[in-house]
Tab-separated table of C-alpha atoms and ligand atoms in Angstrom:
chain	number	residue	atom	x	y	z
I	1	ASP	CA	2.404	4.469	-31.684
I	2	GLY	CA	4.106	6.265	-28.850
I	3	SER	CA	2.475	9.688	-29.327
I	4	GLU	CA	-0.193	8.967	-26.734
I	5	LEU	CA	2.537	8.125	-24.276
I	6	ALA	CA	4.308	11.393	-25.063
I	7	GLU	CA	1.185	13.355	-24.087
I	8	ILE	CA	0.877	11.412	-20.843
I	9	ALA	CA	4.587	11.791	-20.122
I	10	ASN	CA	4.241	15.569	-20.507
I	11	TYR	CA	1.379	15.557	-18.028
I	12	VAL	CA	3.090	13.508	-15.332
I	13	ARG	CA	6.443	15.228	-15.700
I	14	ALA	CA	4.785	18.636	-15.396
I	15	GLY	CA	3.434	17.474	-12.049
I	16	PHE	CA	6.759	16.126	-10.805
I	17	LYS	CA	7.808	17.399	-7.382
I	18	GLU	CA	11.444	17.489	-6.372
I	19	PRO	CA	12.280	15.244	-3.433
I	20	ASP	CA	13.332	16.754	-0.117
I	21	LYS	CA	17.131	17.003	-0.335
I	22	LYS	CA	17.475	15.844	3.266
I	23	MET	CA	15.585	12.621	2.540
I	24	PHE	CA	16.849	11.790	-0.958
I	25	GLY	CA	19.240	8.841	-0.720
I	26	ILE	CA	19.008	8.694	3.069
I	27	ALA	CA	18.468	4.923	2.902
I	28	LYS	CA	20.835	4.208	0.025
I	29	ASN	CA	21.731	0.484	-0.165
I	30	LYS	CA	19.484	-0.374	2.770
I	31	ASN	CA	17.034	-3.263	2.504
I	32	ILE	CA	13.393	-2.422	1.936
I	33	ILE	CA	10.906	-4.542	3.877
I	34	LEU	CA	7.366	-3.834	2.751
I	35	ILE	CA	4.593	-5.343	4.838
I	36	SER	CA	1.099	-5.472	3.380
I	37	MET	CA	-1.387	-5.713	6.242
I	38	GLU	CA	-4.481	-7.538	5.131
I	39	SER	CA	-7.716	-5.505	5.409
I	40	THR	CA	-6.313	-3.104	7.992
I	41	GLN	CA	-7.976	0.295	8.144
I	42	ASN	CA	-6.514	3.281	9.899
I	43	PHE	CA	-9.338	3.723	12.405
I	44	VAL	CA	-7.942	0.872	14.532
I	45	ILE	CA	-4.749	2.821	15.297
I	46	ASN	CA	-4.828	4.358	18.797
I	47	GLN	CA	-8.359	2.988	19.188
I	48	LYS	CA	-9.824	0.707	21.834
I	49	VAL	CA	-12.481	-1.994	21.881
I	50	ASN	CA	-13.970	-3.060	25.227
I	51	GLY	CA	-11.402	-0.758	26.829
I	52	GLN	CA	-8.455	-2.585	25.242
I	53	GLU	CA	-6.015	-1.361	22.613
I	54	ILE	CA	-6.528	-2.970	19.204
I	55	THR	CA	-2.976	-2.340	17.958
I	56	PRO	CA	-0.756	-1.924	21.044
I	57	PHE	CA	2.431	-2.709	19.123
I	58	LEU	CA	1.757	-0.370	16.192
I	59	ASN	CA	0.713	2.391	18.588
I	60	GLU	CA	4.262	2.270	19.978
I	61	PHE	CA	6.009	1.623	16.670
I	62	ILE	CA	4.500	4.727	15.055
I	63	LYS	CA	6.226	6.836	17.692
I	64	GLU	CA	9.617	5.862	16.294
I	65	SER	CA	8.504	5.969	12.649
I	66	PHE	CA	6.975	8.314	10.110
I	67	TYR	CA	3.272	7.722	10.540
I	68	PHE	CA	0.985	8.992	7.771
I	69	GLU	CA	-2.456	9.566	9.210
I	70	ASN	CA	-4.133	10.652	5.965
I	71	PHE	CA	-3.077	7.818	3.707
I	72	TYR	CA	-5.779	6.204	1.534
I	73	HIS	CA	-5.995	2.867	-0.253
I	74	GLN	CA	-6.828	3.233	-3.944
I	75	THR	CA	-7.774	-0.319	-4.817
I	76	GLY	CA	-10.645	-1.653	-6.904
I	77	GLN	CA	-11.910	-5.176	-7.501
I	78	GLY	CA	-8.357	-6.525	-7.590
I	79	LYS	CA	-8.093	-5.983	-3.813
I	80	THR	CA	-4.644	-7.053	-2.477
I	81	SER	CA	-3.281	-7.398	-6.005
I	82	ASP	CA	-4.397	-3.848	-6.846
I	83	SER	CA	-2.522	-2.503	-3.837
I	84	GLU	CA	0.587	-4.367	-4.977
I	85	PHE	CA	0.156	-2.912	-8.451
I	86	LEU	CA	-0.173	0.626	-7.073
I	87	VAL	CA	2.876	0.321	-4.826
I	88	ASP	CA	5.213	-1.074	-7.485
I	89	ASN	CA	4.067	0.973	-10.480
I	90	SER	CA	2.505	4.211	-9.258
I	91	LEU	CA	-0.302	3.647	-11.753
I	92	TYR	CA	-4.010	3.318	-10.925
I	93	PRO	CA	-5.585	-0.130	-10.995
I	94	LEU	CA	-8.538	-0.703	-13.337
I	95	SER	CA	-12.169	0.217	-12.687
I	96	ARG	CA	-13.206	-3.386	-13.373
I	97	GLY	CA	-11.297	-6.622	-12.913
I	98	ALA	CA	-7.758	-7.038	-11.659
I	99	VAL	CA	-4.854	-5.786	-13.759
I	100	PHE	CA	-2.819	-8.705	-12.334
I	101	PHE	CA	-5.077	-10.978	-14.390
I	102	THR	CA	-6.045	-8.848	-17.359
I	103	HIS	CA	-2.713	-7.235	-18.284
I	104	ALA	CA	0.040	-9.486	-16.952
I	105	GLY	CA	1.469	-9.604	-20.487
I	106	ASN	CA	2.089	-5.854	-20.608
I	107	GLN	CA	5.419	-4.164	-20.198
I	108	PHE	CA	5.687	-2.202	-16.980
I	109	LYS	CA	8.603	-0.375	-15.411
I	110	ALA	CA	7.941	-1.505	-11.866
I	111	SER	CA	10.240	-0.705	-8.969
I	112	PRO	CA	11.592	-4.299	-8.669
I	113	GLU	CA	12.795	-4.062	-12.273
I	114	ILE	CA	14.344	-0.645	-11.722
I	115	LEU	CA	16.037	-1.713	-8.506
I	116	HIS	CA	18.011	-4.352	-10.402
I	117	TYR	CA	20.030	-1.522	-11.911
I	118	TYR	CA	21.009	-0.595	-8.367
I	119	GLY	CA	22.088	-4.060	-7.297
I	120	TYR	CA	18.942	-5.075	-5.430
I	121	PHE	CA	17.522	-8.567	-5.067
I	122	THR	CA	13.722	-8.411	-5.200
I	123	ALA	CA	11.218	-10.830	-3.719
I	124	SER	CA	7.623	-11.217	-2.673
I	125	LEU	CA	6.691	-13.491	0.234
I	126	HIS	CA	3.174	-14.782	0.747
I	127	ALA	CA	2.086	-18.206	2.004
I	128	ASN	CA	-0.637	-18.799	-0.545
I	129	ASN	CA	-0.916	-20.776	-3.760
I	130	LYS	CA	1.445	-19.104	-6.224
I	131	SER	CA	-1.194	-18.649	-8.916
I	132	PHE	CA	-3.628	-16.797	-6.649
I	133	TRP	CA	-4.250	-13.374	-8.254
I	134	ASN	CA	-2.014	-14.643	-11.082
I	135	ARG	CA	0.931	-13.572	-8.959
I	136	ASP	CA	3.377	-16.114	-10.362
I	137	ILE	CA	2.940	-14.627	-13.852
I	138	MET	CA	2.582	-10.979	-12.878
I	139	TYR	CA	5.594	-10.992	-10.564
I	140	LYS	CA	7.794	-11.986	-13.505
I	141	THR	CA	6.341	-9.097	-15.499
I	142	LEU	CA	7.056	-6.707	-12.623
I	143	GLY	CA	10.634	-7.944	-12.406
I	144	TYR	CA	10.640	-9.890	-9.130
I	145	ASP	CA	13.596	-12.253	-8.793
I	146	ARG	CA	11.787	-14.655	-6.530
I	147	TYR	CA	8.320	-15.453	-5.222
I	148	TYR	CA	8.323	-17.310	-1.910
I	149	SER	CA	4.820	-18.816	-2.046
I	150	LEU	CA	3.003	-21.715	-0.380
I	151	ALA	CA	5.604	-24.248	-1.524
I	152	ASP	CA	8.334	-22.334	0.345
I	153	TYR	CA	6.572	-22.538	3.696
I	154	HIS	CA	5.954	-25.374	6.095
I	155	VAL	CA	2.198	-25.134	6.430
I	156	THR	CA	0.298	-27.477	8.729
I	157	GLU	CA	-3.225	-27.709	10.035
I	158	LYS	CA	-1.964	-26.408	13.340
I	159	ASN	CA	-0.352	-23.259	11.963
I	160	SER	CA	-3.292	-22.425	9.690
I	161	VAL	CA	-6.614	-20.687	10.150
I	162	GLY	CA	-9.211	-19.294	7.758
I	163	TRP	CA	-7.463	-18.499	4.457
I	164	GLY	CA	-4.210	-20.225	5.338
I	165	MET	CA	-0.997	-19.863	7.270
I	166	LYS	CA	-1.202	-17.813	10.461
I	167	ASP	CA	0.692	-14.514	10.383
I	168	ILE	CA	2.935	-15.357	13.366
I	169	ASP	CA	4.194	-18.528	11.686
I	170	PHE	CA	4.406	-16.797	8.329
I	171	PHE	CA	6.685	-14.074	9.672
I	172	GLN	CA	8.786	-16.553	11.615
I	173	GLN	CA	9.509	-18.643	8.524
I	174	SER	CA	9.908	-15.531	6.367
I	175	VAL	CA	12.834	-14.335	8.488
I	176	ARG	CA	14.758	-17.417	7.324
I	177	HIS	CA	14.076	-16.486	3.706
I	178	LEU	CA	15.170	-12.894	4.329
I	179	ASN	CA	18.385	-14.144	5.894
I	180	GLU	CA	19.200	-16.241	2.829
I	181	MET	CA	18.588	-13.469	0.303
I	182	PRO	CA	21.408	-11.538	-1.351
I	183	LYS	CA	21.658	-8.043	0.161
I	184	PRO	CA	20.439	-5.435	-0.304
I	185	PHE	CA	16.939	-6.697	-0.978
I	186	TYR	CA	13.506	-5.277	-1.709
I	187	ALA	CA	11.099	-7.728	-0.060
I	188	LYS	CA	7.343	-7.573	0.203
I	189	LEU	CA	5.590	-9.669	2.863
I	190	ILE	CA	1.839	-10.116	2.539
I	191	THR	CA	-0.129	-11.048	5.664
I	192	LEU	CA	-3.312	-13.085	5.532
I	193	THR	CA	-4.941	-13.806	8.893
I	194	ASN	CA	-6.980	-10.597	9.040
I	195	HIS	CA	-8.994	-11.618	5.993
I	196	PHE	CA	-12.797	-11.732	5.893
I	197	PRO	CA	-14.531	-13.544	7.651
I	198	PHE	CA	-11.878	-12.900	10.357
I	199	GLU	CA	-11.565	-16.401	11.779
I	200	LEU	CA	-9.235	-17.016	14.696
I	201	ASP	CA	-8.391	-19.932	16.998
I	202	GLU	CA	-9.287	-19.471	20.651
I	203	GLU	CA	-5.590	-19.455	21.671
I	204	ASP	CA	-4.822	-16.572	19.280
I	205	GLN	CA	-7.631	-14.379	20.528
I	206	LEU	CA	-5.799	-11.722	22.545
I	207	ILE	CA	-8.785	-9.411	22.986
I	208	GLU	CA	-12.522	-9.992	23.144
I	209	PRO	CA	-14.655	-9.350	20.055
I	210	TYR	CA	-16.837	-6.257	19.851
I	211	THR	CA	-20.390	-6.905	20.909
I	212	SER	CA	-23.092	-6.034	18.407
I	213	ASN	CA	-25.448	-8.016	16.207
I	214	ASN	CA	-22.873	-7.789	13.391
I	215	LYS	CA	-20.531	-10.779	13.422
I	216	THR	CA	-18.161	-9.394	10.797
I	217	VAL	CA	-17.451	-6.187	12.682
I	218	ASN	CA	-17.280	-8.031	16.022
I	219	HIS	CA	-14.588	-10.440	14.853
I	220	TYR	CA	-12.540	-7.884	12.942
I	221	PHE	CA	-10.920	-6.551	16.124
I	222	PRO	CA	-9.379	-9.771	17.533
I	223	THR	CA	-7.827	-10.635	14.145
I	224	VAL	CA	-6.362	-7.128	13.750
I	225	ARG	CA	-5.000	-7.523	17.291
I	226	TYR	CA	-3.479	-10.871	16.308
I	227	THR	CA	-1.650	-9.385	13.290
I	228	ASP	CA	-0.385	-6.581	15.537
I	229	GLU	CA	1.137	-9.263	17.784
I	230	ALA	CA	2.644	-11.015	14.770
I	231	LEU	CA	4.294	-7.728	13.728
I	232	LYS	CA	5.711	-7.236	17.195
I	233	LEU	CA	7.352	-10.669	17.111
I	234	PHE	CA	8.596	-10.118	13.562
I	235	ILE	CA	10.293	-6.815	14.394
I	236	GLN	CA	11.954	-8.497	17.377
I	237	GLN	CA	13.236	-11.259	15.103
I	238	LEU	CA	14.625	-8.704	12.672
I	239	LYS	CA	16.517	-7.178	15.587
I	240	ASP	CA	17.769	-10.594	16.747
I	241	GLN	CA	18.987	-11.415	13.244
I	242	GLY	CA	20.743	-8.084	12.791
I	243	LEU	CA	18.479	-7.076	9.898
I	244	TYR	CA	16.659	-4.257	11.666
I	245	ASN	CA	19.276	-1.529	11.421
I	246	ASP	CA	19.970	-2.255	7.759
I	247	SER	CA	16.350	-2.083	6.667
I	248	VAL	CA	13.676	0.487	5.968
I	249	ILE	CA	10.415	-1.036	7.175
I	250	ILE	CA	7.240	0.081	5.447
I	251	ILE	CA	3.936	-1.169	6.834
I	252	TYR	CA	0.707	-0.357	5.000
I	253	GLY	CA	-2.909	-1.524	4.889
I	254	ASP	CA	-3.905	-3.066	1.551
I	255	HIS	CA	-7.606	-2.057	1.483
I	256	TYR	CA	-10.684	-1.836	3.693
I	257	GLY	CA	-11.769	-4.825	5.765
I	258	ILE	CA	-15.207	-3.582	6.732
I	259	SER	CA	-17.294	-2.819	3.670
I	260	GLU	CA	-19.983	-0.142	3.351
I	261	ASN	CA	-22.586	-2.803	4.097
I	262	HIS	CA	-21.551	-2.523	7.741
I	263	ASN	CA	-21.822	1.253	8.036
I	264	LYS	CA	-24.597	1.041	10.595
I	265	THR	CA	-22.490	-0.961	13.061
I	266	MET	CA	-19.409	1.110	12.273
I	267	GLY	CA	-21.451	4.179	13.111
I	268	GLU	CA	-22.347	2.668	16.477
I	269	PHE	CA	-18.710	1.774	17.154
I	270	LEU	CA	-17.326	5.188	16.185
I	271	GLY	CA	-20.226	7.115	17.685
I	272	LYS	CA	-21.122	8.999	14.507
I	273	GLU	CA	-23.261	8.484	11.454
I	274	ILE	CA	-21.332	7.071	8.480
I	275	THR	CA	-22.280	9.510	5.711
I	276	PRO	CA	-20.705	9.221	2.217
I	277	PHE	CA	-18.123	11.703	3.564
I	278	GLU	CA	-17.263	9.477	6.533
I	279	SER	CA	-17.255	6.448	4.252
I	280	ILE	CA	-14.405	8.023	2.284
I	281	GLN	CA	-12.535	8.861	5.486
I	282	LEU	CA	-12.815	5.193	6.444
I	283	GLN	CA	-10.790	4.337	3.334
I	284	ARG	CA	-7.692	5.512	5.165
I	285	VAL	CA	-5.232	2.704	5.859
I	286	PRO	CA	-2.143	2.872	8.059
I	287	LEU	CA	1.180	3.824	6.535
I	288	ILE	CA	4.236	3.535	8.740
I	289	ILE	CA	7.750	4.121	7.449
I	290	HIS	CA	10.561	3.219	9.819
I	291	ILE	CA	13.993	4.491	8.821
I	292	PRO	CA	16.883	3.387	11.034
I	293	GLY	CA	18.349	6.257	12.995
I	294	MET	CA	15.509	8.680	12.276
I	295	LYS	CA	13.104	10.069	14.857
I	296	GLY	CA	9.391	9.394	14.692
I	297	GLN	CA	6.893	11.923	13.338
I	298	THR	CA	3.183	12.001	12.508
I	299	VAL	CA	2.669	13.341	8.996
I	300	SER	CA	-0.726	14.584	7.874
I	301	THR	CA	-0.089	15.067	4.155
I	302	VAL	CA	-3.000	13.764	2.038
I	303	ALA	CA	-1.659	10.724	0.223
I	304	GLY	CA	-2.348	7.311	-1.270
I	305	GLN	CA	-0.712	4.022	-2.170
I	306	ILE	CA	0.252	5.437	-5.564
I	307	ASP	CA	2.782	7.694	-3.802
I	308	LEU	CA	4.864	4.861	-2.361
I	309	ARG	CA	6.960	4.065	-5.410
I	310	PRO	CA	8.559	7.504	-5.837
I	311	THR	CA	8.920	7.761	-2.055
I	312	ILE	CA	10.802	4.468	-1.796
I	313	LEU	CA	12.984	5.060	-4.843
I	314	HIS	CA	13.941	8.534	-3.649
I	315	LEU	CA	14.834	7.252	-0.171
I	316	LEU	CA	17.203	4.853	-1.951
I	317	GLY	CA	18.682	7.680	-3.972
I	318	VAL	CA	17.068	6.667	-7.273
I	319	GLU	CA	15.901	9.518	-9.522
I	320	THR	CA	12.366	9.168	-10.893
I	321	LYS	CA	12.001	12.447	-12.766
I	322	ALA	CA	11.771	10.702	-16.128
I	323	ASP	CA	9.433	7.920	-14.966
I	324	ILE	CA	5.793	7.620	-15.962
I	325	GLN	CA	4.134	7.655	-12.550
I	326	PHE	CA	1.099	9.339	-11.002
I	327	GLY	CA	2.270	9.495	-7.401
I	328	THR	CA	4.508	11.991	-5.638
I	329	ASP	CA	7.190	11.496	-3.021
I	330	LEU	CA	5.533	11.696	0.420
I	331	PHE	CA	8.481	13.649	1.789
I	332	SER	CA	8.508	16.219	-1.008
I	333	LYS	CA	8.014	19.673	0.489
I	334	ASP	CA	5.720	20.992	-2.225
I	335	ARG	CA	3.531	18.000	-2.924
I	336	LEU	CA	-0.060	18.680	-3.888
I	337	GLN	CA	-2.466	17.862	-1.080
I	338	TRP	CA	-4.638	15.456	-2.963
I	339	THR	CA	-5.353	11.823	-3.515
I	340	LEU	CA	-7.650	10.083	-5.948
I	341	LEU	CA	-9.519	6.856	-5.319
I	342	ARG	CA	-10.268	4.399	-8.092
I	343	ASP	CA	-13.998	5.197	-8.133
I	344	GLY	CA	-13.287	8.874	-8.871
I	345	SER	CA	-13.709	10.077	-5.290
I	346	PHE	CA	-10.912	12.327	-4.135
I	347	ILE	CA	-9.584	14.051	-1.058
I	348	THR	CA	-7.820	17.414	-0.915
I	349	GLN	CA	-6.568	19.588	1.927
I	350	ASP	CA	-10.036	21.068	2.525
I	351	HIS	CA	-12.508	18.934	0.602
I	352	VAL	CA	-13.756	15.445	-0.049
I	353	PHE	CA	-15.545	14.634	-3.291
I	354	ALA	CA	-17.724	11.527	-3.243
I	355	LYS	CA	-20.710	10.315	-5.255
I	356	ASP	CA	-20.805	13.630	-7.147
I	357	VAL	CA	-21.055	15.698	-3.949
I	358	CYS	CA	-18.414	18.095	-2.652
I	359	TYR	CA	-17.918	18.063	1.133
I	360	ASP	CA	-16.203	20.488	3.462
I	361	LYS	CA	-13.582	18.454	5.242
I	362	THR	CA	-13.806	20.294	8.554
I	363	THR	CA	-17.567	20.079	8.953
I	364	GLY	CA	-18.254	16.992	6.802
I	365	GLU	CA	-21.183	18.929	5.305
I	366	PRO	CA	-22.056	19.084	1.579
I	367	ILE	CA	-21.100	22.385	-0.097
I	368	GLU	CA	-21.376	23.827	-3.609
I	369	LYS	CA	-19.779	21.609	-6.225
I	370	ARG	CA	-17.704	24.487	-7.618
I	371	PHE	CA	-15.288	24.162	-4.682
I	372	CYS	CA	-14.269	20.733	-5.941
I	373	MET	CA	-14.405	21.657	-9.639
I	374	PRO	CA	-10.709	22.092	-10.522
I	375	TYR	CA	-9.943	18.671	-9.146
I	376	ILE	CA	-12.872	16.935	-10.858
I	377	LYS	CA	-11.187	17.515	-14.205
I	378	LYS	CA	-7.796	16.417	-12.898
I	379	ALA	CA	-9.338	13.235	-11.496
I	380	LYS	CA	-10.900	12.375	-14.842
I	381	THR	CA	-7.667	13.065	-16.739
I	382	GLU	CA	-5.508	10.959	-14.449
I	383	LEU	CA	-7.744	7.917	-14.457
I	384	GLU	CA	-8.084	8.144	-18.246
I	385	TYR	CA	-4.339	8.452	-18.756
I	386	SER	CA	-3.557	5.602	-16.402
I	387	ASP	CA	-6.176	3.390	-18.077
I	388	LYS	CA	-4.730	4.259	-21.494
I	389	ILE	CA	-1.291	3.129	-20.399
I	390	ILE	CA	-2.663	-0.208	-19.259
I	391	TYR	CA	-5.146	-0.890	-22.050
I	392	GLY	CA	-2.716	0.256	-24.761
I	393	ASP	CA	0.341	-1.353	-23.158
I	394	LEU	CA	1.949	2.049	-23.691
I	395	LEU	CA	4.974	1.563	-21.478
I	396	ARG	CA	6.386	-0.751	-24.167
I	397	PHE	CA	7.252	2.501	-25.970
I	398	TYR	CA	9.264	3.562	-22.940
I	399	ASN	CA	11.609	0.775	-23.833
I	400	LYS	CA	14.359	-0.997	-21.973
I	401	HIS	CA	16.988	1.133	-23.609
I	402	ASP	CA	15.413	4.349	-22.282
I	403	LEU	CA	14.990	2.794	-18.871
I	404	VAL	CA	18.637	1.837	-18.620
I	405	ARG	CA	19.796	5.239	-19.884
I	406	ASN	CA	17.502	6.991	-17.470
I	407	HIS	CA	18.825	5.051	-14.552
I	408	ARG	CA	22.380	5.680	-15.613
I	409	GLY	CA	21.517	9.326	-15.233
I	410	GLU	CA	21.526	9.981	-18.997
I	411	SER	CA	18.723	12.090	-20.396
I	412	ILE	CA	15.953	10.601	-22.511
I	413	ASP	CA	13.504	12.258	-24.900
A	1	GP9	C1	-4.733	-13.811	-1.055
A	1	GP9	C2	-4.632	-12.551	-0.286
A	1	GP9	C3	-5.969	-11.963	-0.011
A	1	GP9	O1	-3.514	-14.315	-1.501
A	1	GP9	O2	-3.763	-11.662	-0.909
A	1	GP9	O3	-6.523	-11.464	-1.137
A	1	GP9	P1	-7.721	-10.400	-1.157
A	1	GP9	O4	-8.989	-11.179	-1.135
A	1	GP9	O5	-7.609	-9.522	0.034
A	1	GP9	O6	-7.493	-9.667	-2.424
A	2	MN	MN1	-6.294	-8.143	0.861
């Protein structure tokens, strides 16, 4: 029955933080353009390889955007699909498998579905086979109006590399789709070129690889640089098409690209040993939110992908107080400084908890576990509650009727 959901609802609503009044509704009726950057970790921002910038475009773009420097991915085995799940639902993915495959038949109350009540057209754009990650099925469940997949792109041998269509071509053709969509829209674009094993054609190599005996790490940098170039061209096209000033642009990394297996080389590159503490810090991915007419700012609040849904909805002026979600608005003044990764590791203002050890964030040194204790319980509770929702399909008890009433501003029980 719905009693389990009631307990969970009490928990999440008790943790609800009011949005910043200055930000709530600031982007009402604007388009949302979400860009998922494949395998892009935050350490590449403002970083050089062989004396050359890895992300010259993003390094400039963050100056005119909100740039979140302590933003973590929270994905598990479902990789890109897990990040999509987090962003649209503000629920945790599963500890094993991909919820896109295992629970596509559930009822969710994802942001695309909610945004319909506010007149939005919702779409996902990704030049891959539509059934990859079960997206064609799951997107219907999440309430997407349209999935622009492989069949909607002109893909040739020349404009492909590695996993498929090159990012520059993908963005170029995506602009046409964006132009055709009813406005306002909520559109998610998923890049692909910076995918392991980071293959690139000679002509697209804008910087030299890193030099070490580790091919994966070496080739990561030129492909990140390539996607940075693709983003630069895309933003210019948005300006040319008159879409730029009507759109909030949100760029985020989906998950790590360099796994723990490469910690030795990463340590050489960064000039420090990659301890379990540093390993967690490497799970930071870029988050850049560009709001037309607003000045840039670097924000250091501790946050994760789970926080994007309330943030986006609040920017659009949509209340989420009654929603079942585990994230908090990134602009909320009194948000808790904490984020929880899917493996139970977490990060607070002063501590990192990883592999059952509590670390001091300033020194990176292990300290007594009691400092992390209050959050250990919270971490366990949240993952259990989120899992319960998914395994028990509990949001079916938060039925359509409640959802509509809630988003008409009527109260629900
Ligand atoms: C595939 C792309 C990459 O469509 O999203 O998937 P990943 O392997 O990163 O989950
Ligand atoms: Mn991915």
